Coordinates of C-alpha atoms in Angstrom, one line a residue:
Chain A
M1 CA -31.4 8.6 18.1
H2 CA -28.1 7.0 18.6
T3 CA -25.4 9.3 19.9
H4 CA -21.8 8.7 18.9
R5 CA -21.1 7.3 22.3
T6 CA -24.0 4.8 22.1
V7 CA -22.9 3.6 18.7
R8 CA -19.4 3.2 20.1
K9 CA -20.6 1.3 23.1
T10 CA -22.8 -0.9 20.9
R11 CA -19.8 -1.6 18.7
S12 CA -17.6 -2.5 21.7
L13 CA -20.3 -4.9 22.9
W14 CA -20.2 -6.7 19.6
W15 CA -16.5 -6.9 19.7
L16 CA -16.7 -8.3 23.2
L17 CA -19.2 -10.8 22.0
L18 CA -16.9 -11.8 19.2
L19 CA -14.0 -12.0 21.6
F20 CA -16.1 -14.2 23.9
T21 CA -16.9 -16.5 21.1
A22 CA -13.3 -16.6 20.0
C23 CA -12.1 -17.4 23.5
R24 CA -14.3 -20.4 23.7
Q25 CA -12.7 -21.9 20.7
E26 CA -9.3 -23.6 21.0
E27 CA -6.5 -21.2 21.7
L28 CA -4.1 -21.0 18.9
P29 CA -0.4 -20.4 19.4
P30 CA 0.9 -17.1 17.9
P31 CA 2.1 -17.4 14.3
A32 CA 5.8 -18.3 14.0
D33 CA 6.7 -15.0 12.3
Q34 CA 5.3 -12.9 15.1
Q35 CA 7.7 -10.2 16.4
P36 CA 7.1 -8.7 19.8
L37 CA 6.3 -5.0 19.4
P38 CA 9.3 -2.9 20.5
V39 CA 7.4 -1.1 23.3
P40 CA 9.1 -0.9 26.7
A41 CA 6.8 -1.4 29.6
H42 CA 7.6 2.0 31.2
F43 CA 6.9 3.9 28.0
P44 CA 3.6 5.4 27.1
A45 CA 1.6 4.0 24.2
P46 CA 3.4 4.5 20.9
H47 CA 2.2 7.1 18.5
Y48 CA 3.0 4.9 15.5
N49 CA 0.1 2.7 14.4
F50 CA 1.7 -0.8 14.5
A51 CA -1.7 -2.3 13.6
S52 CA -1.2 -0.9 10.1
N53 CA 2.4 -2.0 9.7
K54 CA 3.2 -4.9 12.1
P55 CA 7.0 -5.5 12.1
I56 CA 8.0 -9.0 11.1
P57 CA 11.6 -10.3 10.9
A58 CA 11.7 -10.3 7.1
G59 CA 10.3 -6.7 7.0
I60 CA 12.8 -5.5 9.6
A61 CA 15.6 -7.2 7.8
L62 CA 14.7 -5.5 4.5
G63 CA 14.4 -2.1 6.2
R64 CA 17.8 -2.6 7.9
K65 CA 19.4 -3.4 4.5
L66 CA 17.9 -0.3 2.9
F67 CA 19.0 1.8 5.9
Y68 CA 22.7 0.7 5.5
D69 CA 22.8 0.4 1.7
P70 CA 24.1 3.4 -0.3
I71 CA 21.9 2.2 -3.2
T72 CA 19.4 4.8 -1.9
S73 CA 21.6 7.7 -3.1
V74 CA 22.0 8.9 -6.7
D75 CA 25.6 7.9 -7.0
S76 CA 25.5 5.1 -4.4
S77 CA 27.8 7.0 -2.2
I78 CA 25.6 7.8 0.8
S79 CA 23.3 5.6 2.9
C80 CA 21.1 6.6 5.8
A81 CA 23.8 5.3 8.1
S82 CA 26.3 7.8 6.7
C83 CA 24.8 10.5 8.8
H84 CA 23.0 8.3 11.4
V85 CA 25.8 6.3 13.1
Q86 CA 24.7 3.6 15.6
T87 CA 27.5 4.3 18.1
L88 CA 26.4 7.9 18.2
A89 CA 22.8 7.0 18.8
F90 CA 22.2 7.3 15.1
A91 CA 23.3 10.9 15.1
H92 CA 26.4 12.3 13.4
N93 CA 29.5 14.0 14.7
Q94 CA 29.4 16.9 12.2
S95 CA 27.7 20.3 12.8
I96 CA 26.0 20.0 9.4
S97 CA 26.5 16.8 7.5
R98 CA 27.4 16.6 3.8
G99 CA 25.4 14.7 1.2
V100 CA 26.2 13.5 -2.3
G101 CA 29.1 15.3 -3.9
G102 CA 30.0 16.9 -0.6
K103 CA 27.1 19.2 -0.7
L104 CA 26.4 20.8 2.7
G105 CA 22.9 20.2 4.3
V106 CA 21.0 22.7 6.3
R107 CA 20.6 21.2 9.8
N108 CA 22.4 19.0 12.3
S109 CA 21.7 15.3 11.8
P110 CA 19.4 14.2 14.6
A111 CA 19.6 11.1 16.7
L112 CA 17.2 8.3 15.6
Q113 CA 15.6 6.6 18.6
N114 CA 12.2 5.7 19.9
L115 CA 10.7 7.0 16.6
A116 CA 7.4 5.2 17.2
W117 CA 6.7 7.8 19.9
V118 CA 7.5 10.8 17.8
P119 CA 4.4 12.5 16.3
W120 CA 6.3 14.6 13.7
F121 CA 9.7 14.7 12.2
N122 CA 12.5 17.1 11.3
A123 CA 13.5 20.0 13.5
D124 CA 10.6 22.0 12.1
G125 CA 8.0 19.2 12.5
G126 CA 7.1 19.3 8.8
I127 CA 6.8 15.6 8.3
L128 CA 3.7 14.1 9.8
H129 CA 4.2 10.4 9.5
L130 CA 7.2 8.1 10.1
D131 CA 6.5 6.1 6.9
V132 CA 7.1 9.1 4.6
Q133 CA 10.0 10.5 6.6
P134 CA 12.7 8.8 4.4
L135 CA 11.3 10.6 1.4
A136 CA 13.0 13.8 2.6
P137 CA 16.7 12.7 2.8
I138 CA 16.3 10.5 -0.3
T139 CA 15.1 13.3 -2.5
D140 CA 17.0 16.3 -0.9
S141 CA 19.7 17.5 -3.2
A142 CA 22.1 18.0 -0.2
E143 CA 21.5 14.4 1.0
H144 CA 20.9 11.4 -1.2
N145 CA 19.9 13.6 -4.2
F146 CA 17.8 10.8 -5.7
N147 CA 14.2 10.1 -6.7
L148 CA 11.9 7.3 -6.0
P149 CA 11.2 6.0 -9.5
D150 CA 14.9 5.6 -10.2
L151 CA 15.6 4.1 -6.8
F152 CA 12.7 1.6 -7.3
D153 CA 14.1 0.7 -10.8
R154 CA 17.5 0.1 -9.2
L155 CA 16.0 -2.2 -6.5
R156 CA 13.9 -4.1 -9.1
R157 CA 17.1 -4.9 -11.1
H158 CA 19.1 -5.9 -8.0
P159 CA 19.8 -9.6 -7.7
Q160 CA 18.6 -9.8 -4.1
Y161 CA 16.1 -7.1 -3.3
P162 CA 13.0 -8.4 -5.1
A163 CA 13.3 -11.6 -3.1
D164 CA 13.7 -9.6 0.1
F165 CA 10.5 -7.7 -0.8
E166 CA 8.7 -11.0 -1.4
A167 CA 9.9 -12.4 1.9
A168 CA 8.6 -9.3 3.7
F169 CA 5.4 -8.5 1.8
G170 CA 4.6 -11.6 -0.2
S171 CA 5.3 -10.0 -3.6
R172 CA 8.5 -9.2 -5.5
T173 CA 6.9 -5.8 -6.5
V174 CA 9.1 -2.9 -5.5
S175 CA 6.9 0.1 -4.9
D176 CA 6.1 2.9 -2.5
R177 CA 4.2 1.1 0.2
P178 CA 6.4 -2.0 0.8
F179 CA 9.5 0.2 0.6
F180 CA 8.4 2.7 3.2
L181 CA 6.7 0.1 5.4
A182 CA 10.0 -1.8 5.5
M183 CA 11.9 1.3 6.4
S184 CA 9.5 1.9 9.3
Q185 CA 9.6 -1.7 10.5
F186 CA 13.4 -1.2 11.0
M187 CA 13.3 2.3 12.3
T188 CA 10.7 1.4 15.0
Q189 CA 13.2 -1.1 16.3
L190 CA 15.6 1.7 17.2
V191 CA 14.4 1.7 20.8
S192 CA 16.6 3.1 23.5
A193 CA 15.2 2.2 26.9
G194 CA 18.1 0.6 28.7
S195 CA 20.0 3.6 30.1
L196 CA 20.8 3.9 33.8
Y197 CA 18.0 6.5 33.9
D198 CA 15.6 3.7 32.6
Q199 CA 16.9 1.3 35.2
V200 CA 16.2 3.9 37.9
L201 CA 12.7 4.5 36.6
T202 CA 12.0 0.7 36.7
Q203 CA 13.7 0.4 40.1
K204 CA 16.5 -1.8 38.9
A205 CA 19.3 0.6 39.8
T206 CA 19.9 3.8 41.7
F207 CA 21.6 7.1 40.8
S208 CA 24.9 8.2 42.2
I209 CA 24.6 11.3 44.5
D210 CA 25.6 13.7 41.7
Q211 CA 23.3 12.0 39.2
A212 CA 20.4 12.2 41.7
A213 CA 21.1 15.9 42.4
G214 CA 21.3 16.4 38.6
Y215 CA 18.0 14.5 38.1
A216 CA 16.3 16.8 40.7
L217 CA 17.6 19.9 38.8
F218 CA 16.4 18.3 35.6
R219 CA 13.0 17.8 37.0
T220 CA 12.9 21.4 38.3
H221 CA 14.2 23.2 35.2
C222 CA 13.9 20.9 32.1
T223 CA 10.9 18.5 32.1
S224 CA 8.3 21.0 31.1
C225 CA 9.8 20.5 27.6
H226 CA 11.9 17.4 28.0
S227 CA 9.1 15.5 29.6
E228 CA 9.7 12.0 31.0
P229 CA 10.2 9.3 30.1
L230 CA 10.8 10.1 26.4
T231 CA 12.6 13.3 27.5
S232 CA 10.7 15.4 25.0
N233 CA 7.1 16.6 24.6
F234 CA 7.8 17.1 20.8
A235 CA 6.4 20.7 21.0
F236 CA 8.1 23.6 19.3
A237 CA 10.0 26.3 21.2
R238 CA 12.6 29.1 21.0
N239 CA 15.5 28.0 23.2
G240 CA 17.3 31.4 23.0
H241 CA 20.0 30.0 20.6
Q242 CA 20.9 32.4 17.9
S243 CA 20.9 30.4 14.7
S244 CA 24.2 30.5 12.8
T245 CA 22.4 29.4 9.7
N246 CA 19.5 31.9 9.5
D247 CA 17.1 29.0 9.9
E248 CA 13.5 30.2 10.3
G249 CA 12.6 27.0 12.1
R250 CA 9.0 26.0 12.3
K251 CA 8.0 29.0 10.2
R252 CA 9.4 27.2 7.2
V253 CA 6.5 24.8 7.3
T254 CA 3.7 26.9 8.7
G255 CA 4.6 30.2 7.0
D256 CA 3.5 31.9 10.3
Q257 CA 5.7 34.6 11.8
V258 CA 4.8 33.4 15.3
D259 CA 6.7 30.2 14.6
F260 CA 9.9 32.0 13.6
G261 CA 12.9 30.5 15.4
K262 CA 11.0 27.7 17.0
F263 CA 12.4 24.2 16.8
R264 CA 11.1 20.8 17.8
I265 CA 12.2 19.9 21.3
P266 CA 14.6 17.0 20.9
S267 CA 14.8 13.9 23.1
L268 CA 17.8 13.9 25.4
R269 CA 18.3 10.2 25.4
N270 CA 22.0 9.4 24.6
V271 CA 22.6 13.1 24.5
A272 CA 26.2 12.7 25.7
L273 CA 26.9 11.0 22.3
T274 CA 25.1 13.3 19.9
A275 CA 27.5 16.3 19.9
P276 CA 27.6 18.8 18.3
Y277 CA 24.3 20.3 19.5
M278 CA 21.4 22.5 18.4
H279 CA 19.7 22.6 15.0
D280 CA 22.9 24.1 13.5
G281 CA 25.4 21.9 15.4
S282 CA 27.1 25.0 16.7
L283 CA 27.6 24.0 20.3
P284 CA 30.4 21.4 20.6
T285 CA 29.9 20.0 24.1
L286 CA 27.4 19.2 26.8
E287 CA 29.1 21.8 28.9
A288 CA 28.5 24.4 26.2
V289 CA 24.8 23.5 26.1
I290 CA 24.4 23.7 29.8
E291 CA 26.2 27.1 29.8
H292 CA 23.8 28.2 27.0
Y293 CA 20.8 27.6 29.1
T294 CA 22.2 29.6 32.0
Q295 CA 22.8 32.5 29.6
P296 CA 20.9 32.3 26.3
D297 CA 21.7 34.5 23.3
Y298 CA 18.3 36.0 23.5
P299 CA 15.4 35.5 25.9
A300 CA 14.0 32.0 25.4
D301 CA 10.5 30.7 25.8
A302 CA 9.4 30.0 29.4
P303 CA 10.6 28.5 31.6
I304 CA 14.2 29.4 30.5
G305 CA 13.6 33.1 29.8
T306 CA 16.8 34.9 30.4
G307 CA 18.5 31.9 31.8
I308 CA 18.4 29.2 34.5
A309 CA 20.5 30.0 37.5
L310 CA 23.0 27.2 38.1
N311 CA 26.3 27.2 40.1
S312 CA 29.2 25.2 38.8
Q313 CA 28.5 22.3 41.1
Q314 CA 24.9 22.2 39.8
K315 CA 26.1 22.3 36.2
N316 CA 28.3 19.3 36.9
Q317 CA 25.4 17.5 38.6
L318 CA 23.1 18.2 35.6
K319 CA 25.8 16.9 33.3
A320 CA 26.2 13.7 35.4
F321 CA 22.4 13.1 35.0
L322 CA 22.5 13.7 31.3
Q323 CA 25.3 11.2 31.0
S324 CA 23.0 8.6 32.7
L325 CA 20.8 8.8 29.6
T326 CA 23.4 6.9 27.6
D327 CA 22.2 3.4 26.7
P328 CA 25.2 1.2 25.9
A329 CA 23.0 -1.8 24.9
F330 CA 21.3 0.3 22.2
L331 CA 24.6 1.6 20.8
Q332 CA 25.9 -2.0 20.5
N333 CA 22.8 -3.8 19.6
E334 CA 23.8 -6.1 16.7
R335 CA 20.3 -6.4 15.4
L336 CA 20.5 -2.7 14.6
S337 CA 24.0 -2.7 13.1
S338 CA 24.9 -3.0 9.4
P339 CA 23.9 -6.3 7.9
F340 CA 26.8 -5.9 5.3
Q341 CA 30.3 -7.2 5.7
P342 CA 32.7 -4.3 6.3
Chain B
M1 CA -22.1 -13.9 -4.5
Y2 CA -22.9 -10.3 -5.3
G3 CA -23.4 -9.2 -1.7
G4 CA -20.1 -10.6 -0.7
G5 CA -18.4 -8.7 -3.4
F6 CA -19.9 -5.5 -2.2
C7 CA -18.7 -6.2 1.3
F8 CA -15.2 -6.7 0.1
Q9 CA -15.2 -3.4 -1.8
T10 CA -16.5 -1.6 1.2
L11 CA -13.8 -3.1 3.4
N12 CA -11.2 -1.9 1.0
N13 CA -12.4 1.5 0.8
N14 CA -14.1 2.6 4.0
K15 CA -13.1 1.1 7.3
M16 CA -15.8 2.9 9.2
K17 CA -18.5 1.7 6.9
F18 CA -17.2 -1.8 7.0
Q19 CA -17.3 -1.8 10.8
Y20 CA -21.0 -0.8 10.7
L21 CA -21.7 -3.3 8.0
F22 CA -19.8 -5.9 9.9
I23 CA -21.9 -5.2 13.0
A24 CA -25.0 -5.3 10.9
L25 CA -24.0 -8.6 9.4
L26 CA -23.1 -10.0 12.8
A27 CA -26.4 -8.9 14.1
G28 CA -28.1 -10.4 11.1
A29 CA -26.2 -13.7 11.6
T30 CA -27.1 -13.8 15.3
F31 CA -30.7 -13.1 14.4
T32 CA -30.7 -15.8 11.8
A33 CA -29.1 -18.2 14.2
C34 CA -31.7 -17.6 16.9
T35 CA -34.7 -17.9 14.5
K36 CA -36.0 -21.4 13.8
E37 CA -37.8 -20.7 10.6
N38 CA -35.8 -20.2 7.5
T39 CA -37.3 -17.6 5.2
P40 CA -35.6 -17.8 1.8
E41 CA -33.9 -14.7 0.8
P42 CA -35.0 -13.1 -2.5
E43 CA -32.6 -13.9 -5.3
P44 CA -30.4 -10.8 -5.7
Q45 CA -30.9 -9.2 -9.1
P46 CA -27.5 -9.1 -10.8
E47 CA -26.9 -5.4 -11.4
L48 CA -25.3 -4.6 -14.7
K49 CA -22.4 -2.2 -14.7
G50 CA -20.7 0.0 -17.3
N51 CA -17.8 2.3 -17.7
A52 CA -17.6 6.0 -18.6
E53 CA -14.9 8.4 -19.5
I54 CA -14.2 11.9 -18.4
K55 CA -12.4 13.9 -21.2
F56 CA -10.6 17.0 -20.0
D57 CA -10.2 19.3 -23.0
H58 CA -7.7 22.0 -21.9
V59 CA -8.4 25.3 -23.5
W60 CA -7.3 28.9 -23.2
G61 CA -9.5 31.8 -22.0
P62 CA -13.3 32.3 -21.8
T63 CA -13.6 31.7 -25.5
F64 CA -12.2 28.2 -25.0
G65 CA -9.5 28.9 -27.6
A66 CA -7.1 26.2 -28.7
W67 CA -4.2 25.6 -26.3
S68 CA -1.7 22.8 -25.7
V69 CA 1.3 22.2 -23.4
G70 CA 4.3 24.0 -24.9
Q71 CA 2.3 26.5 -26.9
T72 CA 3.0 30.1 -26.1
M73 CA -0.1 32.1 -25.3
R74 CA -1.1 35.7 -24.3
H75 CA -3.3 35.9 -21.2
P76 CA -6.6 37.5 -22.3
S77 CA -6.9 39.8 -19.3
T78 CA -3.4 40.4 -17.9
G79 CA -1.5 40.3 -21.2
D80 CA 1.2 38.1 -19.7
T81 CA 2.9 35.6 -22.1
I82 CA 2.6 32.1 -20.8
T83 CA 3.9 28.7 -21.9
F84 CA 3.1 25.5 -19.9
D85 CA 5.7 22.7 -19.5
F86 CA 3.2 20.4 -17.8
L87 CA 0.1 20.4 -15.7
N88 CA -0.7 17.6 -13.2
Y89 CA -3.7 17.5 -10.9
Y90 CA -5.7 15.2 -8.7
I91 CA -9.4 14.4 -9.4
T92 CA -10.8 12.5 -6.5
N93 CA -14.0 11.4 -4.8
V94 CA -16.0 11.2 -8.1
K95 CA -19.7 11.0 -7.7
L96 CA -22.4 10.7 -10.4
T97 CA -26.0 11.7 -9.6
K98 CA -29.3 10.7 -11.2
A99 CA -32.3 13.0 -11.8
D100 CA -34.0 11.4 -8.7
G101 CA -31.1 12.4 -6.6
S102 CA -29.6 8.9 -6.1
E103 CA -25.9 8.8 -6.3
W104 CA -23.1 6.5 -7.4
V105 CA -20.0 7.3 -5.3
Q106 CA -16.8 5.8 -6.8
P107 CA -15.0 3.7 -4.2
N108 CA -11.3 4.5 -3.7
S109 CA -11.6 7.4 -6.1
Y110 CA -8.2 8.9 -6.6
H111 CA -7.1 9.8 -10.1
L112 CA -4.0 11.8 -11.2
V113 CA -4.3 13.7 -14.4
K114 CA -0.9 14.2 -16.0
L115 CA -0.7 16.5 -19.0
S116 CA 2.8 16.7 -20.4
A117 CA 1.9 17.1 -24.1
G118 CA -1.2 18.1 -26.1
A119 CA -4.4 19.4 -24.6
L120 CA -6.5 16.3 -23.9
A121 CA -6.6 14.1 -20.8
T122 CA -8.9 11.1 -20.3
L123 CA -9.9 9.4 -17.1
T124 CA -11.9 6.2 -17.0
L125 CA -14.5 5.4 -14.4
N126 CA -15.2 1.7 -14.0
D127 CA -18.0 -0.4 -12.6
I128 CA -20.7 2.3 -12.6
P129 CA -24.2 0.8 -12.1
E130 CA -26.3 1.2 -15.3
G131 CA -28.4 4.2 -15.3
D132 CA -29.0 7.8 -16.5
Y133 CA -26.9 10.3 -14.7
T134 CA -27.4 14.0 -14.8
S135 CA -24.5 15.5 -13.0
I136 CA -20.9 14.8 -11.8
T137 CA -19.3 15.9 -8.5
Y138 CA -15.5 15.7 -7.9
T139 CA -12.8 17.1 -5.8
I140 CA -9.6 18.7 -7.0
G141 CA -7.2 17.6 -4.3
V142 CA -6.8 14.8 -1.8
D143 CA -8.9 14.5 1.4
S144 CA -7.1 15.4 4.6
A145 CA -7.0 11.8 6.0
R146 CA -5.0 10.5 3.0
N147 CA -2.5 13.4 3.4
V148 CA -1.4 12.1 6.8
S149 CA -1.8 8.3 6.5
G150 CA 1.7 7.5 5.5
A151 CA 2.8 6.0 2.1
Q152 CA 0.0 5.2 -0.3
E153 CA 0.1 3.4 -3.6
G154 CA -1.2 4.0 -7.2
A155 CA -2.2 7.6 -8.0
L156 CA -1.4 8.6 -4.5
A157 CA 2.1 7.0 -4.3
P158 CA 4.8 9.5 -3.3
S159 CA 6.8 8.3 -6.3
Q160 CA 4.3 10.2 -8.5
G161 CA 6.1 13.3 -7.5
M162 CA 3.0 14.9 -6.1
F163 CA 3.8 14.7 -2.4
W164 CA 5.9 17.2 -0.5
S165 CA 8.8 15.5 1.1
W166 CA 9.6 18.3 3.7
N167 CA 6.1 19.4 4.6
T168 CA 3.7 16.4 4.6
G169 CA 0.9 16.6 2.2
Y170 CA -0.1 16.2 -1.4
I171 CA 0.5 18.7 -4.2
F172 CA -3.0 18.8 -5.5
V173 CA -2.1 20.8 -8.6
K174 CA 1.3 21.1 -10.1
A175 CA 1.6 23.6 -13.0
E176 CA 5.0 24.6 -14.3
G177 CA 6.1 26.6 -17.3
R178 CA 7.7 29.8 -18.6
S179 CA 6.9 33.5 -18.8
P180 CA 9.1 36.4 -19.7
Q181 CA 7.1 38.4 -17.1
A182 CA 8.1 36.1 -14.3
P183 CA 11.2 37.3 -12.4
N184 CA 13.3 34.3 -13.3
G185 CA 11.5 33.5 -16.5
T186 CA 9.6 30.5 -15.1
F187 CA 6.5 29.8 -13.0
K188 CA 6.0 26.9 -10.6
Y189 CA 2.6 26.6 -8.9
H190 CA 2.5 23.7 -6.5
L191 CA -0.9 23.9 -4.8
G192 CA -1.9 22.0 -1.7
G193 CA -3.0 22.3 1.9
F194 CA -5.5 20.2 3.7
S195 CA -6.3 22.0 6.9
G196 CA -7.6 25.2 8.4
A197 CA -7.3 28.5 6.5
N198 CA -4.9 26.9 4.1
N199 CA -7.3 24.3 2.9
A200 CA -6.9 24.1 -0.9
I201 CA -9.2 21.1 -1.4
R202 CA -11.9 22.2 -3.9
T203 CA -15.1 20.3 -4.8
T204 CA -17.3 21.1 -7.7
M205 CA -20.6 19.8 -9.1
L206 CA -21.2 20.1 -12.8
N207 CA -24.7 19.6 -14.3
F208 CA -24.9 17.9 -17.7
G209 CA -27.0 20.8 -19.0
G210 CA -30.2 18.8 -18.9
G211 CA -28.6 15.8 -20.7
T212 CA -28.1 12.4 -19.3
L213 CA -25.0 10.2 -19.3
R214 CA -26.3 6.8 -20.2
V215 CA -24.2 4.2 -18.5
R216 CA -24.8 0.8 -20.0
N217 CA -23.0 -2.5 -19.8
N218 CA -22.1 -2.4 -23.5
A219 CA -21.3 1.2 -24.0
L220 CA -18.5 3.8 -23.2
P221 CA -20.2 7.2 -22.8
S222 CA -18.0 10.2 -22.1
I223 CA -18.3 13.5 -20.2
H224 CA -16.5 16.3 -22.0
L225 CA -15.3 19.1 -19.7
F226 CA -13.5 22.3 -20.7
V227 CA -10.5 23.2 -18.5
N228 CA -9.6 26.9 -19.1
V229 CA -6.0 26.9 -17.9
A230 CA -5.8 30.7 -18.3
R231 CA -8.1 30.8 -15.3
F232 CA -5.1 30.4 -12.9
W233 CA -4.5 34.1 -13.4
H234 CA -8.1 35.2 -12.9
G235 CA -8.5 38.3 -10.8
G236 CA -5.5 40.1 -12.3
I237 CA -2.8 37.8 -10.9
L238 CA 0.4 38.9 -12.6
L239 CA 3.4 36.6 -13.2
S240 CA 5.7 39.4 -12.2
S241 CA 4.3 39.2 -8.7
L242 CA 3.3 35.6 -8.4
S243 CA 5.5 33.0 -10.1
N244 CA 6.4 30.5 -7.3
V245 CA 4.0 28.8 -4.9
H246 CA 5.6 25.9 -3.0
M247 CA 3.6 25.5 0.1
P248 CA 0.1 25.8 1.5
G249 CA -1.1 29.4 2.2
A250 CA -3.2 32.2 0.9
N251 CA -1.7 32.1 -2.6
A252 CA -2.2 28.4 -3.0
S253 CA -5.8 28.8 -1.8
T254 CA -6.5 31.6 -4.3
L255 CA -5.0 29.7 -7.2
A256 CA -6.8 26.5 -6.2
T257 CA -10.1 28.4 -6.3
N258 CA -9.2 29.8 -9.7
F259 CA -8.4 26.4 -11.0
R260 CA -11.6 24.9 -9.6
D261 CA -13.5 27.5 -11.7
A262 CA -11.5 26.6 -14.8
F263 CA -13.7 23.5 -15.2
T264 CA -17.0 23.8 -17.1
F265 CA -19.3 21.3 -18.7
D266 CA -19.0 21.0 -22.5
H267 CA -21.0 18.1 -23.7
L268 CA -21.9 14.4 -23.3
H269 CA -21.1 11.7 -25.8
N270 CA -23.4 8.7 -25.3

């Protein structure tokens, strides 16, 4: 009897054989439209399955237009970029952002970066695939307040979009799959891997004395959740922050009381730019966040518990390290900025 | 070539199967290449195919009383007054079985039944090999893999309005309407859940009561099923206590089981 392993081995052998055969034939240059995958060498393998949606320039360009175009909201007043601003690491400077008609949302707008490494989305982890993530803001009444059939109709009647869909997917048809795949092709380009921290990791630079001390503190107290190099393990935890919005956190999607008050651990990349902080945007500064972790509102999950002991010098060192996570090239990357004339 | 066509279908609909088939073909090709003698393959018999319909006749109560969307009814056991605005549900992974146990499994089998008026919904099954079939098996819901595979097209497209935006997964059954017994005068049952204790995927096999569905190239036979929509409230479920279900959980599971049991075989039309 074939075990699973044997079958797999056999299959690998056949692939090898095929590869061998292929190698003996003339080597072809890569197709002209091939885009290198946005995967930094010092990052782990991405979670997103690029084999099922390989970014190409026309697909990225379409996703970029859709990201910056308010056509995706019911009254064409709000685009994704309204609450995800490139110079703020695609976060927003409001505690809770407002959607169509000034309606207040429910949570702080998160930074968008390194999304191909994120296994689930939203602060409660309710969305399990990057491709379907844009469905939430587009249909939420406090965000774009729109629906897909009407949005697709609007894109079909647009003078340019059908041609953009054709360039990216070979057909002028505007429908679910090409729409969401284009969004993902652009969103996976939002890669932040050029901070001083990254340069230190890749041995191209060194920290200042304060940053180095802050990094040591970070590794002692923070990396069990904010694991390197993505600075998050994407698990769910209570961080001891009393919600000002009565948000039940992960319980909202699991219905399980044990998940009450747990939120997805965010990446800290570009954290100096993503104020205000926490799921409710109630902490205005990095100092306030560091202060919170020395004295949480209620006992947090381990290892924070009743608080991390830090003296004022250590707080400054930790802050200096957190500032080294800022990636100026990412914030200014023209390929990620609006394709529309201001 | 028929064989090639079959390969292509398999490729579209089942990656795993394709890989195995691919290996088999590769093995076959290698074998052929290494063998000197050329044994002629037997000419494949062109297999005729036909279509069939499933007709869902939505009815009210165990007596299969007349019902339609918008018609106000009294529940036979709870006494609640109930008016449907619409009823949508997924019928997937359809399978027809012959008396000898052999099966036709519909490839890429995802159908969305949308009932926004009247009582009758029809679903067409295409390209069924000719034969006499004695039972049908189908799933109400969407298999777990498709729930987490990103944006799909056709019946499974998120634009169908049967996909939760904030809590990834398909709404397998969406029933909405009005009832004076419900706290806010309406009921919304959005049933889904594809994992663990919250799994609301329900599979049913219905025998054709000794009859045979005769699938022929030049015919369009139909399978008539009763769907007793009053069955949602089976077991004494009152609209005063359960009028809104918006996520996977115990209530969704109970209602999904009740809805599965709403389906019974009525008759065949050959």
